[in-house]
CSV table of C-alpha atoms in Angstrom, one decimal:
chain,number,residue,atom,x,y,z
A,151,MET,CA,-6.8,15.1,-9.7
A,152,ARG,CA,-9.0,12.1,-10.7
A,153,ALA,CA,-12.6,11.7,-9.3
A,154,GLU,CA,-15.4,9.4,-10.2
A,155,GLU,CA,-19.1,9.5,-9.4
A,156,LEU,CA,-20.5,6.1,-9.1
A,157,HIS,CA,-24.2,5.4,-9.3
A,158,HIS,CA,-24.9,2.1,-7.7
A,159,PRO,CA,-28.0,0.5,-5.6
A,160,THR,CA,-26.2,1.5,-2.4
A,161,GLY,CA,-26.5,5.3,-3.3
A,162,ARG,CA,-24.0,8.0,-4.4
A,163,VAL,CA,-20.4,7.2,-3.8
A,164,LEU,CA,-17.5,9.6,-4.8
A,165,VAL,CA,-14.0,7.9,-5.0
A,166,VAL,CA,-11.4,10.4,-5.4
A,167,VAL,CA,-7.7,9.4,-6.0
A,168,CYS,CA,-5.1,12.1,-5.2
A,169,ASP,CA,-1.9,11.8,-7.3
A,170,LYS,CA,1.7,12.6,-6.2
A,171,GLY,CA,2.1,16.1,-4.8
A,172,GLU,CA,-1.6,16.9,-4.7
A,173,ASP,CA,-3.2,18.6,-1.5
A,174,PRO,CA,-6.2,16.2,-0.5
A,175,VAL,CA,-8.0,19.2,1.3
A,176,SER,CA,-8.4,21.0,-1.9
A,177,VAL,CA,-8.7,18.0,-4.3
A,178,VAL,CA,-11.4,16.5,-2.3
A,179,GLY,CA,-13.1,19.7,-1.6
A,180,ASP,CA,-13.4,20.5,-5.4
A,181,ALA,CA,-14.7,17.0,-5.9
A,182,LEU,CA,-17.6,17.7,-3.5
A,183,HIS,CA,-18.2,21.1,-5.0
A,184,ARG,CA,-18.2,19.6,-8.6
A,185,TYR,CA,-20.7,16.8,-7.8
A,186,GLY,CA,-22.7,18.7,-5.2
A,187,LEU,CA,-22.3,16.2,-2.4
A,188,CYS,CA,-23.4,17.9,0.7
A,189,ALA,CA,-23.6,15.0,3.3
A,190,GLY,CA,-21.1,12.0,3.7
A,191,ARG,CA,-18.8,10.1,5.3
A,192,VAL,CA,-15.1,10.3,4.2
A,193,THR,CA,-12.4,7.7,4.7
A,194,ALA,CA,-9.2,7.5,2.9
A,195,VAL,CA,-5.9,5.4,2.9
A,196,GLY,CA,-2.5,6.1,1.4
A,197,GLY,CA,0.7,8.2,2.2
A,198,PHE,CA,1.9,11.9,2.4
A,199,ARG,CA,5.4,13.1,1.9
A,200,GLU,CA,4.4,16.1,4.2
A,201,ALA,CA,1.4,17.4,6.0
A,202,GLU,CA,0.1,20.1,8.3
A,203,VAL,CA,-2.1,19.1,11.0
A,204,GLY,CA,-3.8,21.1,13.7
A,205,TRP,CA,-5.2,20.9,17.6
A,206,PHE,CA,-7.8,23.2,18.5
A,207,ASP,CA,-6.9,25.4,21.1
A,208,PRO,CA,-10.0,26.5,23.3
A,209,GLU,CA,-8.1,29.4,24.7
A,210,ARG,CA,-7.1,31.0,21.4
A,211,ALA,CA,-10.2,29.5,19.7
A,212,ASP,CA,-7.8,28.7,16.6
A,213,TYR,CA,-5.9,25.7,15.7
A,214,ARG,CA,-2.5,25.2,16.7
A,215,ARG,CA,-0.4,24.1,13.7
A,216,ILE,CA,1.8,21.0,13.7
A,217,PRO,CA,4.0,20.4,10.7
A,218,VAL,CA,4.9,17.0,9.6
A,219,ARG,CA,8.0,17.1,7.4
A,220,GLU,CA,8.6,13.6,6.5
A,221,GLN,CA,7.1,10.6,4.5
A,222,VAL,CA,4.2,9.2,6.6
A,223,GLU,CA,1.6,6.4,6.0
A,224,VAL,CA,-2.0,7.8,6.2
A,225,LEU,CA,-3.0,5.4,8.7
A,226,SER,CA,-6.4,6.9,9.2
A,227,LEU,CA,-8.2,9.6,7.3
A,228,LEU,CA,-11.8,9.8,8.7
A,229,GLY,CA,-14.3,12.7,8.8
A,230,ASP,CA,-17.7,14.1,7.2
A,231,VAL,CA,-19.1,16.5,4.8
A,232,ALA,CA,-21.8,18.9,5.6
A,233,ALA,CA,-23.2,22.0,4.0
A,234,ARG,CA,-22.7,25.7,5.1
A,235,ASP,CA,-24.6,28.4,3.0
A,236,GLY,CA,-25.5,25.5,0.7
A,237,GLN,CA,-21.7,24.7,0.0
A,238,PRO,CA,-19.9,21.3,1.0
A,239,VAL,CA,-17.6,21.8,3.8
A,240,LEU,CA,-15.1,18.8,4.5
A,241,HIS,CA,-14.3,18.1,8.2
A,242,VAL,CA,-11.3,15.1,8.3
A,243,HIS,CA,-8.9,14.3,11.0
A,244,ALA,CA,-5.9,12.3,10.4
A,245,VAL,CA,-3.4,9.8,12.0
A,246,LEU,CA,-0.2,9.6,10.2
A,247,GLY,CA,2.7,7.1,10.7
A,248,ARG,CA,6.2,7.6,10.7
A,249,SER,CA,9.1,5.2,9.5
A,250,ASP,CA,9.4,3.9,13.1
A,251,GLY,CA,5.7,3.3,13.4
A,252,SER,CA,5.2,6.2,15.8
A,253,THR,CA,2.1,8.2,15.1
A,254,VAL,CA,1.2,11.9,14.9
A,255,GLY,CA,-2.2,13.3,14.1
A,256,GLY,CA,-4.8,16.0,14.1
A,257,HIS,CA,-7.3,18.2,12.2
A,258,LEU,CA,-5.9,18.0,8.6
A,259,LEU,CA,-5.0,21.5,7.3
A,260,GLY,CA,-3.1,20.3,4.3
A,261,ALA,CA,-0.8,17.7,3.0
A,262,LYS,CA,1.2,16.7,-0.1
A,263,VAL,CA,0.1,13.2,-1.4
A,264,TRP,CA,3.0,10.5,-2.1
A,265,PRO,CA,2.5,8.1,-3.8
A,266,THR,CA,-1.5,8.3,-3.6
A,267,LEU,CA,-4.3,8.7,-1.5
A,268,GLU,CA,-7.6,6.7,-2.2
A,269,VAL,CA,-10.5,8.8,-0.8
A,270,ILE,CA,-14.1,7.1,-0.5
A,271,VAL,CA,-16.9,9.6,0.2
A,272,THR,CA,-20.4,7.6,0.8
A,273,GLU,CA,-23.6,10.0,0.7
A,274,VAL,CA,-25.7,9.6,3.7
A,275,ALA,CA,-28.2,12.3,3.1
A,276,PRO,CA,-29.2,15.1,0.6
A,277,GLU,CA,-27.7,17.4,3.2
A,278,LEU,CA,-26.3,18.1,6.7
A,279,ALA,CA,-26.3,21.6,7.7
A,280,LYS,CA,-23.6,23.4,9.5
A,281,GLN,CA,-24.2,26.5,11.4
A,282,VAL,CA,-21.4,28.7,13.1
A,283,ASP,CA,-21.1,27.9,16.9
A,284,PRO,CA,-20.7,31.5,18.7
A,285,GLY,CA,-18.3,29.9,21.5
A,286,THR,CA,-15.7,28.8,19.3
A,287,GLY,CA,-16.5,30.1,15.8
A,288,LEU,CA,-16.3,26.7,14.3
A,289,ALA,CA,-19.1,25.7,11.8
A,290,LEU,CA,-20.7,22.6,13.5
A,291,ILE,CA,-23.3,20.2,12.2
A,292,ALA,CA,-26.6,21.6,13.7
A,293,GLY,CA,-29.1,18.8,14.5
A,294,PRO,CA,-32.7,18.8,14.3
A,295,GLY,CA,-32.9,20.1,17.9
A,296,ARG,CA,-31.3,23.4,17.1
B,235,MET,CA,-28.2,15.2,22.5
B,236,ARG,CA,-29.6,15.7,19.0
B,237,ALA,CA,-30.1,12.5,17.0
B,238,GLU,CA,-31.5,12.2,13.3
B,239,GLU,CA,-32.8,9.2,11.5
B,240,LEU,CA,-32.3,9.6,7.8
B,241,HIS,CA,-34.4,7.6,5.2
B,242,HIS,CA,-32.4,7.6,2.0
B,243,PRO,CA,-31.9,5.3,-0.9
B,244,THR,CA,-28.7,4.1,0.7
B,245,GLY,CA,-30.5,2.7,3.5
B,246,ARG,CA,-30.9,4.0,7.3
B,247,VAL,CA,-28.3,6.4,8.6
B,248,LEU,CA,-28.3,7.7,11.9
B,249,VAL,CA,-26.5,11.1,12.4
B,250,VAL,CA,-26.0,11.8,16.1
B,251,VAL,CA,-24.3,15.4,17.2
B,252,CYS,CA,-23.0,15.3,20.6
B,253,ASP,CA,-22.9,18.7,22.4
B,254,LYS,CA,-20.5,20.1,24.9
B,255,GLY,CA,-20.0,18.2,28.0
B,256,GLU,CA,-22.0,15.1,26.8
B,257,ASP,CA,-20.7,11.4,27.0
B,258,PRO,CA,-20.9,10.0,23.4
B,259,VAL,CA,-20.7,6.3,24.9
B,260,SER,CA,-24.2,7.0,26.6
B,261,VAL,CA,-25.6,9.6,24.0
B,262,VAL,CA,-25.0,7.2,21.1
B,263,GLY,CA,-26.2,4.1,23.1
B,264,ASP,CA,-29.3,6.1,23.5
B,265,ALA,CA,-29.8,7.0,20.0
B,266,LEU,CA,-29.2,3.4,19.0
B,267,HIS,CA,-31.9,2.1,21.7
B,268,ARG,CA,-34.4,4.8,20.3
B,269,TYR,CA,-34.1,3.8,16.8
B,270,GLY,CA,-33.7,0.4,17.3
B,271,LEU,CA,-30.6,0.1,15.1
B,272,CYS,CA,-28.9,-3.3,16.0
B,273,ALA,CA,-26.1,-3.6,13.2
B,274,GLY,CA,-23.9,-0.9,11.9
B,275,ARG,CA,-20.7,0.8,11.3
B,276,VAL,CA,-19.8,3.9,13.5
B,277,THR,CA,-17.5,6.7,12.7
B,278,ALA,CA,-17.1,10.0,14.3
B,279,VAL,CA,-15.1,13.2,14.2
B,280,GLY,CA,-14.8,16.0,16.7
B,281,GLY,CA,-13.0,16.8,20.0
B,282,PHE,CA,-13.1,15.6,23.7
B,283,ARG,CA,-12.1,17.6,26.8
B,284,GLU,CA,-11.4,14.6,28.7
B,285,ALA,CA,-11.8,10.8,28.1
B,286,GLU,CA,-11.2,7.5,29.5
B,287,VAL,CA,-9.9,4.9,27.0
B,288,GLY,CA,-9.1,1.1,27.9
B,289,TRP,CA,-6.8,-1.7,26.9
B,290,PHE,CA,-8.1,-5.3,27.5
B,291,ASP,CA,-5.7,-7.3,29.7
B,292,PRO,CA,-5.9,-10.9,28.7
B,293,GLU,CA,-4.6,-12.1,32.3
B,294,ARG,CA,-7.3,-10.0,34.2
B,295,ALA,CA,-9.8,-10.5,31.6
B,296,ASP,CA,-10.7,-6.9,32.3
B,297,TYR,CA,-10.0,-3.3,30.8
B,298,ARG,CA,-7.0,-1.3,32.2
B,299,ARG,CA,-8.2,2.1,32.4
B,300,ILE,CA,-6.2,5.0,30.9
B,301,PRO,CA,-7.4,8.5,31.8
B,302,VAL,CA,-6.8,11.4,29.4
B,303,ARG,CA,-7.2,14.7,31.1
B,304,GLU,CA,-6.7,17.3,28.4
B,305,GLN,CA,-8.4,18.6,25.4
B,306,VAL,CA,-7.7,16.4,22.5
B,307,GLU,CA,-8.9,15.9,18.8
B,308,VAL,CA,-10.9,12.8,18.3
B,309,LEU,CA,-8.6,11.8,15.3
B,310,SER,CA,-10.3,8.4,14.7
B,311,LEU,CA,-13.5,6.8,16.4
B,312,LEU,CA,-14.4,3.8,14.6
B,313,GLY,CA,-16.4,0.7,15.6
B,314,ASP,CA,-19.8,-1.2,15.1
B,315,VAL,CA,-23.0,-2.0,16.6
B,316,ALA,CA,-24.5,-5.4,17.4
B,317,ALA,CA,-27.2,-7.0,19.4
B,318,ARG,CA,-27.0,-8.5,22.7
B,319,ASP,CA,-30.3,-9.9,24.0
B,320,GLY,CA,-32.1,-8.0,21.2
B,321,GLN,CA,-30.6,-4.7,22.6
B,322,PRO,CA,-27.9,-2.8,20.3
B,323,VAL,CA,-24.4,-2.8,22.0
B,324,LEU,CA,-21.7,-0.1,20.6
B,325,HIS,CA,-18.2,-1.2,20.2
B,326,VAL,CA,-15.9,1.6,19.5
B,327,HIS,CA,-12.3,2.3,19.7
B,328,ALA,CA,-10.8,5.7,19.4
B,329,VAL,CA,-7.3,7.6,18.7
B,330,LEU,CA,-7.0,10.9,20.6
B,331,GLY,CA,-4.6,13.9,19.5
B,332,ARG,CA,-2.8,15.9,21.9
B,333,SER,CA,-1.8,19.5,21.4
B,334,ASP,CA,1.7,18.5,20.2
B,335,GLY,CA,0.1,16.0,17.8
B,336,SER,CA,1.2,12.9,19.9
B,337,THR,CA,-1.7,10.2,20.2
B,338,VAL,CA,-3.3,8.1,22.7
B,339,GLY,CA,-6.0,5.6,22.3
B,340,GLY,CA,-8.0,2.6,23.4
B,341,HIS,CA,-11.6,1.2,23.6
B,342,LEU,CA,-13.6,4.1,24.3
B,343,LEU,CA,-14.9,3.7,28.0
B,344,GLY,CA,-16.3,7.5,28.4
B,345,ALA,CA,-15.5,11.3,27.5
B,346,LYS,CA,-16.7,14.6,27.7
B,347,VAL,CA,-17.3,16.1,24.2
B,348,TRP,CA,-15.9,19.6,23.4
B,349,PRO,CA,-16.9,21.4,21.3
B,350,THR,CA,-18.7,18.7,19.2
B,351,LEU,CA,-18.8,15.2,18.2
B,352,GLU,CA,-20.2,14.3,14.7
B,353,VAL,CA,-21.2,10.8,14.6
B,354,ILE,CA,-22.5,8.7,11.5
B,355,VAL,CA,-24.0,5.4,12.2
B,356,THR,CA,-24.9,3.4,8.9
B,357,GLU,CA,-27.1,0.4,9.1
B,358,VAL,CA,-25.5,-2.7,7.6
B,359,ALA,CA,-28.2,-5.3,8.4
B,360,PRO,CA,-31.1,-5.9,10.5
B,361,GLU,CA,-29.2,-7.4,13.1
B,362,LEU,CA,-25.8,-8.7,13.8
B,363,ALA,CA,-25.8,-10.9,17.1
B,364,LYS,CA,-23.4,-11.0,19.9
B,365,GLN,CA,-22.7,-13.8,22.3
B,366,VAL,CA,-20.5,-14.0,25.5
B,367,ASP,CA,-17.1,-15.5,24.8
B,368,PRO,CA,-16.3,-18.1,27.7
B,369,GLY,CA,-12.7,-17.2,27.4
B,370,THR,CA,-12.7,-13.6,27.9
B,371,GLY,CA,-16.4,-12.8,29.2
B,372,LEU,CA,-16.5,-10.2,26.3
B,373,ALA,CA,-19.6,-10.1,24.0
B,374,LEU,CA,-18.5,-10.8,20.5
B,375,ILE,CA,-20.1,-10.8,17.2
B,376,ALA,CA,-21.1,-14.5,16.6
B,377,GLY,CA,-20.9,-15.6,13.0
B,378,PRO,CA,-22.8,-18.0,11.1
B,379,GLY,CA,-20.5,-20.7,11.7
B,380,ARG,CA,-21.1,-20.4,15.4
C,137,MET,CA,-13.0,-17.9,9.9
C,138,ARG,CA,-16.6,-16.9,9.6
C,139,ALA,CA,-18.0,-14.8,6.9
C,140,GLU,CA,-21.3,-13.4,6.0
C,141,GLU,CA,-22.8,-11.9,2.8
C,142,LEU,CA,-25.6,-9.7,3.6
C,143,HIS,CA,-28.3,-8.6,1.2
C,144,HIS,CA,-30.0,-5.4,2.3
C,145,PRO,CA,-31.7,-2.4,0.7
C,146,THR,CA,-28.3,-0.5,1.4
C,147,GLY,CA,-26.3,-2.9,-1.1
C,148,ARG,CA,-23.8,-5.7,-0.7
C,149,VAL,CA,-22.0,-5.8,2.8
C,150,LEU,CA,-19.8,-8.4,4.1
C,151,VAL,CA,-19.1,-8.9,7.7
C,152,VAL,CA,-16.2,-10.8,8.6
C,153,VAL,CA,-15.4,-11.9,12.3
C,154,CYS,CA,-11.9,-13.1,12.6
C,155,ASP,CA,-11.3,-15.8,15.4
C,156,LYS,CA,-8.3,-16.0,17.7
C,157,GLY,CA,-4.9,-16.6,16.1
C,158,GLU,CA,-6.3,-15.9,12.7
C,159,ASP,CA,-4.5,-13.5,10.4
C,160,PRO,CA,-6.9,-10.9,9.1
C,161,VAL,CA,-5.0,-10.0,5.9
C,162,SER,CA,-5.5,-13.6,4.7
C,163,VAL,CA,-8.7,-14.1,6.2
C,164,VAL,CA,-10.5,-11.1,4.8
C,165,GLY,CA,-8.6,-11.6,1.4
C,166,ASP,CA,-10.2,-15.1,1.1
C,167,ALA,CA,-13.7,-13.7,2.0
C,168,LEU,CA,-13.1,-11.1,-0.7
C,169,HIS,CA,-12.5,-13.8,-3.3
C,170,ARG,CA,-15.2,-15.9,-2.2
C,171,TYR,CA,-17.7,-13.4,-2.7
C,172,GLY,CA,-16.2,-11.5,-5.4
C,173,LEU,CA,-16.2,-8.2,-3.8
C,174,CYS,CA,-13.9,-6.1,-5.9
C,175,ALA,CA,-14.7,-2.5,-4.6
C,176,GLY,CA,-15.3,-1.5,-1.0
C,177,ARG,CA,-14.6,0.3,2.1
C,178,VAL,CA,-13.1,-1.7,4.7
C,179,THR,CA,-13.2,-0.9,8.6
C,180,ALA,CA,-12.8,-3.1,11.6
C,181,VAL,CA,-12.5,-3.1,15.5
C,182,GLY,CA,-11.0,-5.6,17.9
C,183,GLY,CA,-7.5,-6.5,19.2
C,184,PHE,CA,-4.4,-8.3,18.1
C,185,ARG,CA,-1.7,-10.5,20.1
C,186,GLU,CA,0.9,-9.6,17.8
C,187,ALA,CA,1.1,-7.9,14.3
C,188,GLU,CA,3.6,-6.6,11.7
C,189,VAL,CA,2.9,-3.2,10.2
C,190,GLY,CA,5.1,-1.4,7.4
C,191,TRP,CA,6.1,2.0,6.4
C,192,PHE,CA,6.6,2.5,2.6
C,193,ASP,CA,10.3,3.6,2.0
C,194,PRO,CA,10.4,5.9,-0.9
C,195,GLU,CA,14.2,5.2,-1.6
C,196,ARG,CA,13.9,1.5,-1.4
C,197,ALA,CA,10.5,1.2,-3.0
C,198,ASP,CA,9.7,-1.2,-0.3
C,199,TYR,CA,8.0,-1.6,3.0
C,200,ARG,CA,10.2,-1.2,6.3
C,201,ARG,CA,8.7,-3.9,8.5
C,202,ILE,CA,7.9,-2.9,12.0
C,203,PRO,CA,6.9,-6.0,14.4
C,204,VAL,CA,4.6,-5.4,17.3
C,205,ARG,CA,5.0,-8.1,19.6
C,206,GLU,CA,2.7,-7.4,22.4
C,207,GLN,CA,-1.2,-7.6,22.9
C,208,VAL,CA,-2.8,-4.4,21.3
C,209,GLU,CA,-6.2,-2.8,20.9
C,210,VAL,CA,-7.0,-2.4,17.1
C,211,LEU,CA,-7.7,1.3,17.4
C,212,SER,CA,-8.3,1.8,13.8
C,213,LEU,CA,-8.3,-0.3,10.9
C,214,LEU,CA,-9.3,1.5,7.6
C,215,GLY,CA,-8.7,0.8,3.8
C,216,ASP,CA,-10.3,-0.2,0.7
C,217,VAL,CA,-10.6,-3.1,-1.9
C,218,ALA,CA,-9.8,-2.6,-5.6
C,219,ALA,CA,-9.3,-5.3,-8.3
C,220,ARG,CA,-6.2,-6.2,-10.0
C,221,ASP,CA,-6.2,-8.5,-13.0
C,222,GLY,CA,-9.9,-9.0,-11.8
C,223,GLN,CA,-9.1,-10.2,-8.5
C,224,PRO,CA,-9.8,-8.4,-5.1
C,225,VAL,CA,-6.9,-6.7,-3.6
C,226,LEU,CA,-7.2,-5.5,0.2
C,227,HIS,CA,-5.3,-2.2,1.0
C,228,VAL,CA,-5.4,-1.4,4.8
C,229,HIS,CA,-3.7,0.5,7.4
C,230,ALA,CA,-3.8,0.2,11.2
C,231,VAL,CA,-3.3,2.2,14.3
C,232,LEU,CA,-2.7,-0.2,17.4
C,233,GLY,CA,-3.0,0.9,20.9
C,234,ARG,CA,-0.6,-0.6,23.4
C,235,SER,CA,-1.4,-1.1,27.3
C,236,ASP,CA,-0.3,2.6,28.1
C,237,GLY,CA,-2.5,3.9,25.5
C,238,SER,CA,0.5,4.8,23.1
C,239,THR,CA,0.2,3.8,19.7
C,240,VAL,CA,2.0,2.3,16.9
C,241,GLY,CA,0.8,1.9,13.2
C,242,GLY,CA,1.3,1.3,9.6
C,243,HIS,CA,0.2,-0.6,6.4
C,244,LEU,CA,-1.0,-3.8,7.8
C,245,LEU,CA,1.3,-6.7,6.8
C,246,GLY,CA,-0.2,-9.6,9.0
C,247,ALA,CA,-1.4,-10.0,12.4
C,248,LYS,CA,-2.5,-12.6,14.9
C,249,VAL,CA,-6.1,-11.7,16.1
C,250,TRP,CA,-7.0,-11.9,19.9
C,251,PRO,CA,-9.8,-12.1,21.0
C,252,THR,CA,-11.7,-11.1,17.9
C,253,LEU,CA,-11.7,-8.8,15.0
C,254,GLU,CA,-15.0,-7.6,13.7
C,255,VAL,CA,-14.5,-6.5,9.9
C,256,ILE,CA,-17.3,-4.6,7.9
C,257,VAL,CA,-16.7,-4.4,4.1
C,258,THR,CA,-19.2,-2.2,2.3
C,259,GLU,CA,-19.3,-2.6,-1.5
C,260,VAL,CA,-19.1,0.7,-3.0
C,261,ALA,CA,-19.1,-0.2,-7.1
C,262,PRO,CA,-19.0,-3.3,-8.8
C,263,GLU,CA,-15.3,-2.7,-9.3
C,264,LEU,CA,-12.3,-0.3,-8.9
C,265,ALA,CA,-9.5,-1.2,-11.0
C,266,LYS,CA,-5.7,-1.1,-9.9
C,267,GLN,CA,-2.6,-0.7,-12.1
C,268,VAL,CA,0.8,-0.8,-11.1
C,269,ASP,CA,2.6,2.5,-10.7
C,270,PRO,CA,6.0,2.6,-12.5
C,271,GLY,CA,7.6,4.9,-10.0
C,272,THR,CA,6.9,2.7,-6.8
C,273,GLY,CA,5.9,-0.7,-8.0
C,274,LEU,CA,2.7,-0.4,-5.9
C,275,ALA,CA,-0.7,-1.2,-7.5
C,276,LEU,CA,-2.9,1.9,-7.0
C,277,ILE,CA,-6.2,2.4,-7.8
C,278,ALA,CA,-6.6,3.9,-11.2
C,279,GLY,CA,-9.2,6.6,-11.8
C,280,PRO,CA,-11.1,7.5,-15.1
C,281,GLY,CA,-8.4,10.0,-16.1
C,282,ARG,CA,-5.7,7.2,-16.4
């Protein structure tokens, strides 16, 4: 893992480069904790040699796990960071591209990077707070009206 | 609808959280009007219980409507805001993920959120102006050369 | 090509609007060179009348080329800019949507825009440096640990 905190007139930006074999969910989560970044937009570009994505099943109130066991381009990796109990929580979804250009995607549960994943996290506020939604058990961003 | 305007060294950011059953196109559009945000980048992560996306048919100069009648992950929701006649216009495309990880997408015409949609709009300028393109009837961002 | 450099409290933003028939890879690359923007996040929304995307084949250490010969919505176009030998290098992946809502995507090798492509590049640092990875021959962002 290599992470860089940039101080720039545009505010705080975290650039995280995941190396071969690393799991971006844990690597980016670690970087967020290390730098205490609790509200941000996350995007990334790169590739995975395998991944697991999820579809949230409303009836079971849990993720259905979808394994992806091949080299894929990370076509889109998009999400946000918010705080639960003062700690940053990463919420990202991914669209992955197979060798024939077909796509598969879901909530990113885990992956092995190959050859790289270039992640940019831009801070948008000191903190966005998450609260557990009683209906689903998911931690969702709580707006000012809650 | 719950919307929050954040003033931060990085500039103006709008965080909009759409609740269950809300239509993000109208909710985000309302938030843009309320805060007068007329130039920005839009991203989001969350889920829909149904949606309608569109493919612009060059021959008919209109959108072909593609209904999505199932719970989907919002894998990517990406677009921009620009002004037409001084009012903010939202232009977003979406990639949606089904229970088996397969994807469907298009220009986002409407949707019903479930369980949440977390939208971040970062202002990039006071205003980006749109003009109607005579060839298609679409309002497109007009650059300085026009 | 129409490109605009915006000076705003949020930092430097490049808005590039690609017109009908233009190739976004060369147009955006030209804009990055003209303005010397060497570290940024890239997003876009619009349409292509044709495109070529790629899947990086680990065995051949080269892109497998996937032609897309139809009008598609640009559902997601996401990536970054970093510097190689002091010059900006664009790295973007795309998810494209066909008339039935099905998707195809990959590393964006080239495309012909129709009717527009609205690109936003936000600068995140003065420079992110790329180095050639010996294992793949690809130029990857080099973090502080390298």
